[in-house]
Structure formats: C-alpha cells, structure tokens
CSV table of C-alpha atoms in Angstrom, one decimal:
chain,number,residue,atom,x,y,z
G,21,MET,CA,-14.5,-89.8,-45.3
G,22,THR,CA,-17.2,-87.2,-45.1
G,23,THR,CA,-19.8,-87.8,-42.4
G,24,TYR,CA,-23.4,-86.6,-42.3
G,25,LEU,CA,-25.6,-85.1,-39.6
G,26,ILE,CA,-29.2,-85.5,-40.6
G,27,ARG,CA,-31.4,-83.1,-38.7
G,28,ALA,CA,-34.9,-83.9,-37.5
G,29,ALA,CA,-35.9,-86.6,-40.0
G,30,SER,CA,-39.2,-88.3,-39.5
G,31,VAL,CA,-38.1,-92.0,-39.1
G,32,LEU,CA,-40.6,-94.2,-41.1
G,33,GLY,CA,-43.0,-91.2,-41.1
G,34,GLY,CA,-43.1,-91.2,-37.3
G,35,GLU,CA,-41.1,-89.3,-34.6
G,36,ARG,CA,-38.4,-86.9,-35.7
G,37,SER,CA,-34.8,-87.6,-34.8
G,38,ASP,CA,-31.3,-86.6,-35.7
G,39,LEU,CA,-29.0,-89.2,-37.3
G,40,TYR,CA,-25.2,-89.1,-37.5
G,41,LEU,CA,-23.6,-91.2,-40.2
G,42,ALA,CA,-20.0,-92.1,-39.9
G,43,ASP,CA,-17.7,-95.0,-40.9
G,44,GLY,CA,-20.4,-96.6,-42.9
G,45,VAL,CA,-22.9,-96.9,-40.1
G,46,ILE,CA,-25.5,-95.0,-38.1
G,47,ALA,CA,-23.1,-93.8,-35.4
G,48,ALA,CA,-25.6,-91.9,-33.2
G,49,LEU,CA,-29.2,-90.9,-32.9
G,50,GLY,CA,-31.2,-88.2,-31.2
G,51,ALA,CA,-29.3,-85.8,-29.0
G,52,ASP,CA,-26.2,-88.0,-29.2
G,53,ALA,CA,-26.1,-87.4,-33.0
G,54,ALA,CA,-25.3,-83.7,-32.6
G,55,ASP,CA,-22.8,-84.4,-29.8
G,56,ALA,CA,-21.0,-87.0,-32.0
G,57,ALA,CA,-20.9,-84.5,-34.9
G,58,THR,CA,-19.5,-81.8,-32.6
G,59,THR,CA,-16.7,-84.1,-31.4
G,60,ALA,CA,-16.0,-85.2,-35.0
G,61,ARG,CA,-15.6,-81.6,-36.2
G,62,ALA,CA,-13.2,-80.9,-33.3
G,63,ASP,CA,-11.1,-83.8,-34.5
G,64,GLY,CA,-11.0,-82.3,-38.0
G,65,VAL,CA,-13.6,-84.6,-39.6
G,66,ASP,CA,-15.7,-83.1,-42.4
G,67,VAL,CA,-19.4,-83.1,-41.2
G,68,VAL,CA,-22.1,-82.2,-43.7
G,69,GLU,CA,-25.3,-81.1,-42.1
G,70,ILE,CA,-28.7,-81.8,-43.8
G,71,ASP,CA,-31.9,-80.2,-42.8
G,72,ALA,CA,-34.5,-83.0,-42.9
G,73,SER,CA,-37.2,-81.3,-40.9
G,74,THR,CA,-39.7,-81.8,-43.8
G,75,LEU,CA,-38.3,-85.2,-44.9
G,76,ILE,CA,-39.0,-88.8,-44.1
G,77,ALA,CA,-36.1,-91.3,-43.5
G,78,LEU,CA,-36.5,-94.8,-44.7
G,79,PRO,CA,-34.0,-97.7,-44.9
G,80,GLY,CA,-32.5,-97.8,-48.4
G,81,LEU,CA,-34.9,-99.4,-50.9
G,82,VAL,CA,-34.2,-102.9,-52.2
G,83,ASP,CA,-35.3,-104.0,-55.7
G,84,LEU,CA,-35.6,-107.8,-56.1
G,85,HIS,CA,-36.2,-107.5,-59.9
G,86,THR,CA,-34.0,-105.2,-62.0
G,87,HIS,CA,-32.9,-105.6,-65.6
G,88,LEU,CA,-29.5,-104.0,-65.9
G,89,ARG,CA,-28.9,-105.5,-69.4
G,90,GLU,CA,-25.1,-105.8,-69.0
G,91,PRO,CA,-23.4,-107.8,-70.4
G,92,GLY,CA,-24.8,-107.8,-74.0
G,93,ARG,CA,-27.3,-104.9,-74.3
G,94,GLU,CA,-25.3,-101.9,-73.2
G,95,ASP,CA,-27.3,-99.9,-75.7
G,96,ALA,CA,-30.3,-100.2,-73.4
G,97,GLU,CA,-28.6,-100.0,-70.0
G,98,THR,CA,-25.3,-100.7,-68.2
G,99,VAL,CA,-24.7,-101.7,-64.6
G,100,ALA,CA,-23.4,-98.1,-64.0
G,101,SER,CA,-26.3,-96.3,-65.6
G,102,GLY,CA,-28.9,-98.6,-64.1
G,103,THR,CA,-27.6,-98.3,-60.5
G,104,ARG,CA,-27.2,-94.6,-60.9
G,105,ALA,CA,-30.9,-94.5,-61.7
G,106,ALA,CA,-31.6,-96.8,-58.8
G,107,ALA,CA,-29.8,-94.4,-56.4
G,108,VAL,CA,-31.9,-91.5,-57.7
G,109,GLY,CA,-34.9,-93.6,-57.0
G,110,GLY,CA,-33.9,-94.2,-53.4
G,111,PHE,CA,-32.5,-97.7,-53.9
G,112,THR,CA,-29.3,-98.9,-52.2
G,113,CYS,CA,-29.5,-102.5,-53.5
G,114,VAL,CA,-30.8,-104.1,-56.8
G,115,HIS,CA,-31.0,-107.7,-57.9
G,116,ALA,CA,-29.8,-107.9,-61.5
G,117,MET,CA,-31.9,-110.4,-63.6
G,118,ALA,CA,-30.2,-113.2,-65.5
G,119,ASN,CA,-31.5,-112.6,-69.1
G,120,THR,CA,-28.3,-110.9,-70.3
G,121,ASP,CA,-26.0,-112.0,-73.2
G,122,PRO,CA,-24.3,-114.2,-72.2
G,123,VAL,CA,-27.0,-115.4,-69.8
G,124,ALA,CA,-26.0,-115.2,-66.1
G,125,ASP,CA,-26.0,-119.0,-65.7
G,126,THR,CA,-22.4,-119.5,-64.5
G,127,ALA,CA,-20.3,-118.3,-61.6
G,128,GLY,CA,-18.1,-116.3,-64.0
G,129,VAL,CA,-21.0,-114.2,-65.4
G,130,VAL,CA,-22.6,-113.5,-62.0
G,131,GLU,CA,-19.2,-112.5,-60.6
G,132,GLN,CA,-18.7,-110.1,-63.6
G,133,VAL,CA,-22.0,-108.4,-62.9
G,134,TRP,CA,-21.3,-108.2,-59.2
G,135,ARG,CA,-17.9,-106.6,-59.8
G,136,LEU,CA,-19.3,-104.1,-62.2
G,137,GLY,CA,-21.7,-103.0,-59.5
G,138,GLU,CA,-18.9,-102.7,-56.9
G,139,ASP,CA,-16.9,-100.7,-59.4
G,140,ALA,CA,-19.8,-98.4,-60.3
G,141,GLY,CA,-20.3,-97.4,-56.7
G,142,TRP,CA,-24.0,-96.3,-56.9
G,143,ALA,CA,-25.7,-99.3,-55.1
G,144,GLN,CA,-25.2,-102.8,-54.1
G,145,VAL,CA,-25.7,-105.3,-57.0
G,146,ARG,CA,-26.9,-108.8,-56.2
G,147,PRO,CA,-26.9,-110.9,-59.4
G,148,VAL,CA,-29.8,-113.3,-60.0
G,149,GLY,CA,-28.7,-116.6,-61.4
G,150,ALA,CA,-30.5,-118.3,-64.2
G,151,VAL,CA,-32.4,-121.5,-63.3
G,152,THR,CA,-31.7,-123.2,-66.5
G,153,VAL,CA,-28.8,-123.1,-68.9
G,154,GLY,CA,-29.3,-120.3,-71.4
G,155,LEU,CA,-32.8,-119.8,-70.1
G,156,ARG,CA,-33.8,-122.7,-72.4
G,157,GLY,CA,-35.7,-124.7,-69.9
G,158,GLU,CA,-33.8,-127.9,-70.7
G,159,GLN,CA,-31.3,-128.5,-67.9
G,160,LEU,CA,-30.4,-126.8,-64.6
G,161,ALA,CA,-27.7,-124.2,-64.6
G,162,GLU,CA,-24.8,-124.2,-62.2
G,163,LEU,CA,-26.9,-123.2,-59.2
G,164,GLY,CA,-24.5,-124.4,-56.5
G,165,ALA,CA,-21.4,-122.8,-58.2
G,166,MET,CA,-23.3,-119.4,-58.5
G,167,ALA,CA,-24.3,-119.7,-54.8
G,168,ASP,CA,-20.7,-120.3,-53.8
G,169,SER,CA,-19.2,-117.6,-56.0
G,170,ALA,CA,-18.1,-114.1,-54.8
G,171,ALA,CA,-21.5,-112.9,-55.9
G,172,ALA,CA,-23.2,-115.2,-53.3
G,173,VAL,CA,-26.3,-115.7,-55.5
G,174,ARG,CA,-29.4,-116.6,-53.5
G,175,VAL,CA,-32.2,-115.8,-56.0
G,176,PHE,CA,-32.6,-117.8,-59.2
G,177,SER,CA,-34.9,-117.0,-62.1
G,178,ASP,CA,-35.4,-117.5,-65.8
G,179,ASP,CA,-37.4,-114.2,-65.8
G,180,GLY,CA,-38.6,-113.3,-69.2
G,181,LYS,CA,-39.3,-117.0,-69.6
G,182,CYS,CA,-41.2,-119.4,-67.4
G,183,VAL,CA,-39.7,-122.6,-66.1
G,184,ASP,CA,-42.7,-124.4,-67.5
G,185,ASP,CA,-41.4,-128.0,-67.1
G,186,PRO,CA,-42.8,-129.2,-63.7
G,187,VAL,CA,-40.1,-131.8,-63.3
G,188,LEU,CA,-37.3,-129.2,-63.9
G,189,MET,CA,-39.1,-126.7,-61.5
G,190,ARG,CA,-39.3,-129.4,-58.8
G,191,ARG,CA,-35.6,-130.2,-59.2
G,192,ALA,CA,-34.7,-126.5,-58.9
G,193,LEU,CA,-36.8,-126.0,-55.8
G,194,GLU,CA,-35.1,-129.0,-54.2
G,195,TYR,CA,-31.6,-127.9,-55.2
G,196,VAL,CA,-31.8,-124.4,-53.8
G,197,LYS,CA,-32.7,-125.7,-50.3
G,198,ALA,CA,-29.1,-126.7,-49.8
G,199,PHE,CA,-28.0,-123.0,-49.6
G,200,ASP,CA,-31.2,-121.3,-48.5
G,201,GLY,CA,-31.9,-120.0,-52.0
G,202,VAL,CA,-35.2,-119.2,-53.7
G,203,VAL,CA,-36.6,-119.8,-57.2
G,204,ALA,CA,-38.4,-116.7,-58.5
G,205,GLN,CA,-40.9,-117.8,-61.1
G,206,HIS,CA,-42.0,-115.8,-64.2
G,207,ALA,CA,-45.5,-117.3,-64.1
G,208,GLN,CA,-46.6,-117.6,-67.8
G,209,GLU,CA,-47.8,-120.8,-69.4
G,210,PRO,CA,-46.3,-120.4,-72.8
G,211,ARG,CA,-48.9,-122.5,-74.7
G,212,LEU,CA,-51.6,-120.2,-73.5
G,213,THR,CA,-49.8,-117.0,-74.4
G,214,GLN,CA,-48.3,-117.7,-77.8
G,215,GLY,CA,-48.4,-114.5,-79.8
G,216,ALA,CA,-50.1,-112.6,-77.0
G,217,LEU,CA,-49.8,-108.8,-77.1
G,218,MET,CA,-51.9,-107.7,-74.2
G,219,HIS,CA,-54.4,-108.9,-71.5
G,220,GLU,CA,-57.2,-111.0,-72.9
G,221,GLY,CA,-60.5,-109.3,-72.3
G,222,VAL,CA,-62.9,-106.7,-73.6
G,223,VAL,CA,-60.2,-104.2,-74.6
G,224,SER,CA,-58.1,-106.8,-76.5
G,225,ALA,CA,-61.2,-107.9,-78.4
G,226,GLU,CA,-62.1,-104.4,-79.4
G,227,LEU,CA,-58.6,-103.6,-80.5
G,228,GLY,CA,-58.1,-106.8,-82.4
G,229,LEU,CA,-55.0,-107.8,-80.5
G,230,THR,CA,-54.1,-111.3,-79.4
G,231,GLY,CA,-54.9,-111.6,-75.7
G,232,TRP,CA,-53.0,-113.2,-72.8
G,233,PRO,CA,-55.6,-114.8,-70.4
G,234,ALA,CA,-55.2,-114.4,-66.7
G,235,VAL,CA,-55.3,-118.2,-66.3
G,236,ALA,CA,-51.9,-118.4,-68.0
G,237,GLU,CA,-50.4,-116.8,-65.0
G,238,GLU,CA,-52.6,-118.4,-62.4
G,239,ALA,CA,-52.1,-122.0,-63.6
G,240,ILE,CA,-48.3,-121.7,-63.0
G,241,VAL,CA,-48.7,-119.9,-59.7
G,242,ALA,CA,-51.0,-122.7,-58.5
G,243,ARG,CA,-48.7,-125.5,-59.7
G,244,ASP,CA,-45.6,-123.9,-58.2
G,245,VAL,CA,-47.0,-123.3,-54.7
G,246,LEU,CA,-48.0,-126.9,-54.6
G,247,LEU,CA,-44.5,-128.0,-55.8
G,248,ALA,CA,-43.0,-125.8,-53.1
G,249,GLU,CA,-45.2,-127.4,-50.5
G,250,HIS,CA,-44.3,-130.9,-51.8
G,251,VAL,CA,-40.5,-130.4,-51.6
G,252,GLY,CA,-40.5,-128.0,-48.6
G,253,SER,CA,-38.8,-125.2,-50.4
G,254,ARG,CA,-39.2,-121.4,-50.9
G,255,VAL,CA,-40.8,-120.1,-54.1
G,256,HIS,CA,-41.2,-116.5,-55.1
G,257,ILE,CA,-43.8,-115.3,-57.7
G,258,CYS,CA,-42.5,-112.5,-59.9
G,259,HIS,CA,-44.7,-109.6,-61.0
G,260,LEU,CA,-48.0,-111.0,-59.9
G,261,SER,CA,-50.8,-109.3,-61.8
G,262,THR,CA,-54.2,-110.9,-61.5
G,263,ALA,CA,-56.9,-111.2,-58.9
G,264,GLY,CA,-56.8,-115.0,-59.3
G,265,SER,CA,-53.1,-115.1,-58.5
G,266,VAL,CA,-53.7,-113.0,-55.4
G,267,ASP,CA,-56.4,-115.6,-54.3
G,268,ILE,CA,-54.0,-118.5,-54.9
G,269,VAL,CA,-51.1,-116.9,-52.9
G,270,ARG,CA,-53.5,-116.0,-50.1
G,271,TRP,CA,-54.7,-119.7,-50.0
G,272,ALA,CA,-51.1,-121.0,-50.1
G,273,LYS,CA,-50.0,-118.8,-47.2
G,274,ALA,CA,-53.0,-119.9,-45.1
G,275,ARG,CA,-51.9,-123.4,-45.8
G,276,GLY,CA,-48.4,-122.7,-44.5
G,277,ILE,CA,-46.6,-122.9,-47.9
G,278,ASP,CA,-43.4,-120.9,-48.0
G,279,VAL,CA,-44.4,-118.5,-50.9
G,280,THR,CA,-43.6,-114.8,-51.4
G,281,ALA,CA,-44.9,-112.6,-54.2
G,282,GLU,CA,-44.2,-109.2,-55.7
G,283,VAL,CA,-46.2,-106.7,-57.6
G,284,THR,CA,-44.8,-104.0,-59.9
G,285,PRO,CA,-45.6,-100.3,-59.5
G,286,HIS,CA,-47.2,-100.2,-62.9
G,287,HIS,CA,-49.6,-103.1,-62.1
G,288,LEU,CA,-50.7,-101.1,-59.1
G,289,ILE,CA,-51.9,-98.1,-61.1
G,290,LEU,CA,-52.2,-98.8,-64.9
G,291,THR,CA,-54.9,-100.9,-66.6
G,292,ASP,CA,-55.4,-102.4,-70.1
G,293,GLU,CA,-57.4,-99.3,-71.0
G,294,ALA,CA,-54.0,-97.6,-71.5
G,295,VAL,CA,-53.3,-99.8,-74.5
G,296,ARG,CA,-56.3,-98.3,-76.5
G,297,GLY,CA,-53.9,-95.8,-78.2
G,298,TYR,CA,-51.6,-98.7,-79.3
G,299,ASP,CA,-48.7,-96.9,-77.6
G,300,PRO,CA,-45.8,-99.4,-77.2
G,301,GLN,CA,-44.8,-97.8,-73.9
G,302,PHE,CA,-47.7,-99.7,-72.4
G,303,LYS,CA,-46.7,-103.0,-73.7
G,304,VAL,CA,-45.3,-105.1,-70.9
G,305,ASN,CA,-44.9,-108.7,-69.6
G,306,PRO,CA,-47.1,-109.6,-67.9
G,307,PRO,CA,-49.6,-107.3,-69.5
G,308,LEU,CA,-51.5,-104.5,-67.9
G,309,ARG,CA,-54.7,-106.0,-66.5
G,310,THR,CA,-58.2,-104.8,-65.7
G,311,ALA,CA,-59.3,-102.4,-63.1
G,312,ALA,CA,-60.6,-105.3,-61.0
G,313,ASP,CA,-57.1,-106.8,-61.1
G,314,VAL,CA,-55.5,-103.5,-60.0
G,315,ALA,CA,-57.9,-103.3,-57.1
G,316,ALA,CA,-57.1,-106.9,-56.1
G,317,VAL,CA,-53.3,-106.5,-56.2
G,318,ARG,CA,-53.6,-103.2,-54.2
G,319,ALA,CA,-55.7,-105.0,-51.6
G,320,GLY,CA,-53.2,-107.9,-51.6
G,321,LEU,CA,-50.3,-105.6,-51.0
G,322,ALA,CA,-52.2,-103.8,-48.2
G,323,ASP,CA,-53.1,-107.0,-46.4
G,324,GLY,CA,-49.7,-108.7,-46.8
G,325,THR,CA,-50.7,-111.4,-49.3
G,326,ILE,CA,-48.3,-109.7,-51.7
G,327,ASP,CA,-45.0,-109.3,-49.8
G,328,ILE,CA,-43.1,-106.7,-51.8
G,329,VAL,CA,-43.0,-104.1,-54.6
G,330,ALA,CA,-40.4,-104.8,-57.3
G,331,THR,CA,-39.8,-102.6,-60.2
G,332,ASP,CA,-39.2,-105.0,-63.1
G,333,HIS,CA,-37.1,-102.1,-64.5
G,334,ALA,CA,-36.8,-103.1,-68.2
G,335,PRO,CA,-35.0,-100.5,-70.3
G,336,HIS,CA,-35.2,-100.6,-74.1
G,337,PRO,CA,-33.5,-98.4,-76.7
G,338,ASP,CA,-35.8,-96.2,-78.8
G,339,GLU,CA,-35.7,-98.4,-81.8
G,340,ASP,CA,-37.2,-101.3,-79.8
G,341,LYS,CA,-40.2,-99.2,-78.7
G,342,ASP,CA,-40.6,-96.6,-81.5
G,343,CYS,CA,-42.4,-99.0,-83.9
G,344,GLU,CA,-45.8,-100.7,-84.4
G,345,PHE,CA,-47.3,-102.2,-81.2
G,346,ALA,CA,-47.0,-105.9,-82.4
G,347,ALA,CA,-43.3,-105.5,-83.1
G,348,ALA,CA,-42.3,-103.5,-80.0
G,349,ALA,CA,-40.4,-105.0,-77.1
G,350,MET,CA,-42.2,-105.6,-73.8
G,351,GLY,CA,-41.1,-103.7,-70.7
G,352,MET,CA,-41.0,-100.4,-68.9
G,353,THR,CA,-38.4,-98.5,-66.8
G,354,GLY,CA,-39.2,-98.1,-63.2
G,355,LEU,CA,-36.4,-97.4,-60.8
G,356,GLU,CA,-36.8,-93.7,-60.7
G,357,THR,CA,-40.6,-93.7,-60.6
G,358,ALA,CA,-41.3,-96.7,-58.3
G,359,LEU,CA,-41.5,-94.9,-55.0
G,360,SER,CA,-43.7,-92.1,-56.3
G,361,VAL,CA,-46.1,-94.6,-57.9
G,362,VAL,CA,-46.4,-96.6,-54.7
G,363,VAL,CA,-47.1,-93.4,-52.8
G,364,ALA,CA,-49.8,-92.4,-55.4
G,365,ALA,CA,-51.4,-95.9,-55.5
G,366,MET,CA,-51.2,-96.8,-51.8
G,367,VAL,CA,-50.0,-94.2,-49.3
G,368,ASP,CA,-52.1,-91.3,-50.6
G,369,ASN,CA,-55.0,-93.5,-51.3
G,370,PRO,CA,-57.6,-93.3,-48.5
G,371,GLU,CA,-59.0,-96.7,-49.4
G,372,TYR,CA,-56.0,-98.4,-47.9
G,373,ASP,CA,-54.3,-98.3,-44.5
G,374,PHE,CA,-50.8,-98.1,-46.0
G,375,ASP,CA,-48.3,-95.8,-44.5
G,376,TRP,CA,-44.6,-95.0,-44.7
G,377,ALA,CA,-43.7,-97.9,-42.4
G,378,ASP,CA,-45.5,-100.2,-45.0
G,379,VAL,CA,-43.4,-98.6,-47.7
G,380,ALA,CA,-40.3,-99.6,-45.8
G,381,ARG,CA,-41.6,-103.1,-45.2
G,382,THR,CA,-42.5,-103.8,-48.8
G,383,MET,CA,-39.7,-101.9,-50.6
G,384,SER,CA,-36.8,-102.5,-48.2
G,385,THR,CA,-37.0,-104.9,-45.3
G,386,THR,CA,-38.9,-107.7,-46.9
G,387,PRO,CA,-37.2,-107.8,-50.3
G,388,ALA,CA,-33.8,-107.8,-48.4
G,389,ALA,CA,-35.0,-110.7,-46.4
G,390,ILE,CA,-36.2,-112.7,-49.4
G,391,GLY,CA,-32.9,-112.1,-51.2
G,392,ARG,CA,-31.0,-112.9,-48.0
G,393,VAL,CA,-29.1,-109.5,-48.2
G,394,ALA,CA,-28.1,-109.2,-44.5
G,395,GLU,CA,-26.8,-105.6,-44.7
G,396,GLN,CA,-29.9,-104.1,-46.4
G,397,GLY,CA,-33.4,-103.4,-45.1
G,398,ARG,CA,-32.0,-102.8,-41.6
G,399,PRO,CA,-33.7,-100.7,-38.9
G,400,LEU,CA,-32.5,-97.1,-38.6
G,401,GLU,CA,-30.7,-97.7,-35.3
G,402,VAL,CA,-27.2,-97.1,-33.9
G,403,GLY,CA,-24.6,-99.5,-35.3
G,404,GLU,CA,-26.7,-100.5,-38.3
G,405,PRO,CA,-25.3,-100.0,-41.9
G,406,ALA,CA,-25.9,-96.4,-43.1
G,407,ASN,CA,-28.1,-97.4,-46.0
G,408,LEU,CA,-31.0,-95.0,-46.1
G,409,VAL,CA,-33.1,-92.6,-48.1
G,410,LEU,CA,-34.6,-89.2,-47.4
G,411,VAL,CA,-37.9,-88.5,-49.1
G,412,ASP,CA,-39.9,-85.3,-49.4
G,413,PRO,CA,-43.5,-86.6,-49.1
G,414,ASP,CA,-45.0,-83.2,-50.1
G,415,ALA,CA,-43.1,-82.7,-53.2
G,416,THR,CA,-44.4,-83.3,-56.7
G,417,TRP,CA,-42.5,-83.8,-59.9
G,418,THR,CA,-43.3,-84.2,-63.6
G,419,VAL,CA,-41.7,-87.2,-65.3
G,420,ASP,CA,-39.5,-86.2,-68.2
G,421,PRO,CA,-38.1,-89.3,-70.0
G,422,ALA,CA,-35.1,-87.4,-71.3
G,423,ALA,CA,-34.2,-86.2,-67.8
G,424,LEU,CA,-34.2,-89.7,-66.2
G,425,ARG,CA,-30.9,-91.2,-65.3
G,426,THR,CA,-31.5,-94.6,-66.8
G,427,ALA,CA,-30.0,-95.0,-70.3
G,428,SER,CA,-33.4,-95.6,-71.9
G,429,GLU,CA,-36.6,-93.5,-72.0
G,430,ASN,CA,-39.4,-96.1,-72.1
G,431,THR,CA,-41.4,-95.0,-69.2
G,432,PRO,CA,-45.2,-95.2,-69.2
G,433,PHE,CA,-45.4,-92.2,-67.0
G,434,ALA,CA,-44.1,-89.5,-69.4
G,435,SER,CA,-45.4,-86.1,-68.5
G,436,ASP,CA,-47.3,-87.4,-65.5
G,437,GLU,CA,-47.1,-85.5,-62.2
G,438,LEU,CA,-46.2,-87.8,-59.4
G,439,PRO,CA,-46.0,-87.3,-55.6
G,440,ALA,CA,-43.0,-87.6,-53.3
G,441,ARG,CA,-39.4,-87.1,-54.3
G,442,VAL,CA,-36.1,-88.6,-53.2
G,443,ILE,CA,-33.9,-85.9,-51.8
G,444,ALA,CA,-30.9,-87.9,-50.6
G,445,THR,CA,-29.7,-91.5,-50.7
G,446,PHE,CA,-26.9,-93.0,-48.6
G,447,TRP,CA,-25.2,-96.3,-49.4
G,448,ARG,CA,-22.6,-97.6,-46.9
G,449,GLY,CA,-22.5,-94.2,-45.4
G,450,ARG,CA,-21.7,-92.3,-48.6
G,451,ALA,CA,-24.1,-89.9,-50.2
G,452,THR,CA,-25.0,-91.3,-53.7
G,453,VAL,CA,-27.7,-88.6,-54.1
G,454,LEU,CA,-27.9,-85.2,-52.5
G,455,ASP,CA,-30.5,-82.5,-53.3
G,456,GLY,CA,-32.1,-85.0,-55.7
G,457,GLU,CA,-28.9,-85.2,-57.9
G,458,PRO,CA,-26.5,-88.2,-58.2
G,459,ARG,CA,-23.1,-87.7,-56.5
G,460,ALA,CA,-20.4,-89.8,-58.1
G,461,ARG,CA,-17.4,-90.8,-56.1
G,462,THR,CA,-14.0,-90.0,-57.8
G,463,ASP,CA,-13.5,-93.5,-59.2
G,464,VAL,CA,-17.1,-94.1,-60.3
G,465,ARG,CA,-17.6,-95.0,-64.0
G,466,ALA,CA,-19.8,-92.7,-66.0
C-alpha cells in the first residue's frame, strides 16, 4: 500500500508538523515522520511526499445528515456518487438518511446501504435507520435489529417527516437507550405547515406564497427536549433554523437535558430574501429564514448551543427542480460546498471567534461522537486512524454545478466564489482525493 509523508501541515490551523501515514494510521509525527518515511523507502515501500506548507490539516469531516438516495432514486444520487462528492468535500464519513425506496427501516436495507459504501471505497457510510415503519409515523421500525446489524445503526430518524405523535416519540426515545442510540428529529409540526412553500414572514406575504411559521419548528423542539428529559434519553435536532429553536436548545442544555443540534451550511448564510426570484434552487426544508434567524444560528454555533454543522445534502434530478416553485422538490446539495460556506460564514467572519479548531469540533469530532463512530473525528496523533483532510485556506473557487461530483446539480451557490478548497482527503490511510481530484481505487464503482 502507498504511504504518505505530509510535510509541514498546520494541524488544526496551529503549529506545523510532518505526518507520516502508513498501514491505515498516523504512523509518525514531527521529525519522526521523515525518519519513518526514509526507513520505509529503504525497505522498498512507495512513499508519496506532499508539500503541505500552505495547508491546514483537520481530522476527516463527518456528516451526520446526508441523503444518498440509494436504493430507489439512483437518478438523483447513488452511494458511490454521493460518497465521491463527500470525499471531494473533505468528508471521510457520512450518515445516510433513511428516506430511500424502500425505506431503511429493516436490518436488510441498512446493511445493503452499508455494503454499498464499503464497496464504493470513497468514505465510511453509516446508515441512519427509520424511526417508524415506512416513515408513516404509525409504529416503531425494527430499531433493535438495525442496531444489532452489520451496519451497527446508532442514529434513527424519519427525516423528511416529523415524528409528530408524542407517544411514539417517547417510545422511540426509551427504546434507543438500550443500545446508546439517538433519535434525530425533523422538527416540523405538520398541521402548521400544510402546503407551506417558504418561511412565513414579510417576504412570503409579498410573494403570495404559503408560509411556514417558525413556531412549527420550535413547538416540536420544545416538546422533544422535555420528552428526552422525562425518559432520560438522547435527542438530536436536525437542521435547526430559527432563533427561537436556538433559545430552546440553550435553555434545555442549561437544564442538563441531553440534547444536541445541528445547523446546515445554507442556514448559516442564506435568507428568505433569496426566494424573491422564485428560483426553486432556494426551496428547502426547513425553509430559508430571516436575517435575524441567520444571526441567531451563527451565534448559537459559535457559543456551542448548536453542536455541529450537517449538510442535509439533498440531491434532485433536473426535472424535480426545473419547474415552477410550487411544484419543485425541496432540498439542496451540500457535500462539496459545506466546508467553504462554513469558512465564509464563521471562520472569515470577524464577528465570531471561530477558528479551524472549531471547524474540526463542529464538522468532525462532535458529529462522530453523536453518531458513535469510534474511528472518526480522532485527534491527529500517532496511532490514530489516518482519516484526515488537507485544506488550502487561502484558495478561492467558483461553484460550477456541472463540475460538482454529486450526480445532481441543485446547488444554491451556482457561480458564487467561495473561500478555502480541499486539496487532499485520506480515509483509512488511502488518498481518496489528491490535488483536489478524486482518486478511485482499482475496485471502486464508478
């Protein structure tokens, strides 16, 4: 197996160090790295040297919220194409959401998705199991069987739909305690959002579009943190998007409730003003909110109220987006733009004390901990798994939807210039990306 000597990388944006990757781990650091590489060459081992003197090294990114669409919607994405896009974006692990066809509500389906990820070879795939059978919200799915399967599911979600029945939600929270699982809630009270197309506010009124009030999210967040407290279980809030939800999570954490929350990159930077052109690329669930909400979720991410950034990568084929706004599907791609958007919204924003170590915390270490992925989000130290990404913090790039590695082109950032670029990604010691380009292994599926 090829080994890698990474020269003078800034670890988490701090001191520079050499890293030597061999046998799937970080084999040596500092001066020892060059010595180890010299010894390896003498033994006939192939050593690739990478000049990282202008680059930052982070642990491989971990996405807790990815829609890979397979099985059932391979016209939008496959496990192979989605994880290839993930690697280009710096991710070494993604959690594949359950709203596939068939739904990932049995051990058989989650194992199929897990095996597709292993076969593809771009990044680790951790399937998310459905909370309810068929996402119908009527009875619990086979949570225990999915947890005991080869896929070792620990995150369960009906994402795309809310587990709106409080009795069913309570039972799910109680059930997952047995295997240290977590229920990830799509917080949307369905009766308050029927027919909603965008955030309810001044812009929706001016555009004549049915609005989705912030309280439809906040009511579920409030209910579920109280349920989690009542049963003593973990709960995770998907794609938190309102100032009120930030306040509720902050209150719950102060009370000692075991709640975590995520924000998407697009909710950190886009507002409902983007919908004024009726462009379906800006139609998303939950909807883009107000500038005040964006400021609140940024502040919440900076102060730790919001634990992680998760992409909610939601690819759609052209025909699902190239239509009138009301008929268009909700969702945006995000795996390849996530890191850059976070840098633009947080790292390069002087309003917040948010550095590259915070990027590692919110996009690698903490999501791995929430998902109970032991081999991901690890410190860049000797003996740790060689899952890492090299980023050029000074680079800029222009988003070209056709050039993205995902199978769909529904990005809201088309033609935007974004900061920071992934130069190399390593998963289990193998380079999945070098010089910004994906590097397939010989048995990888196209």
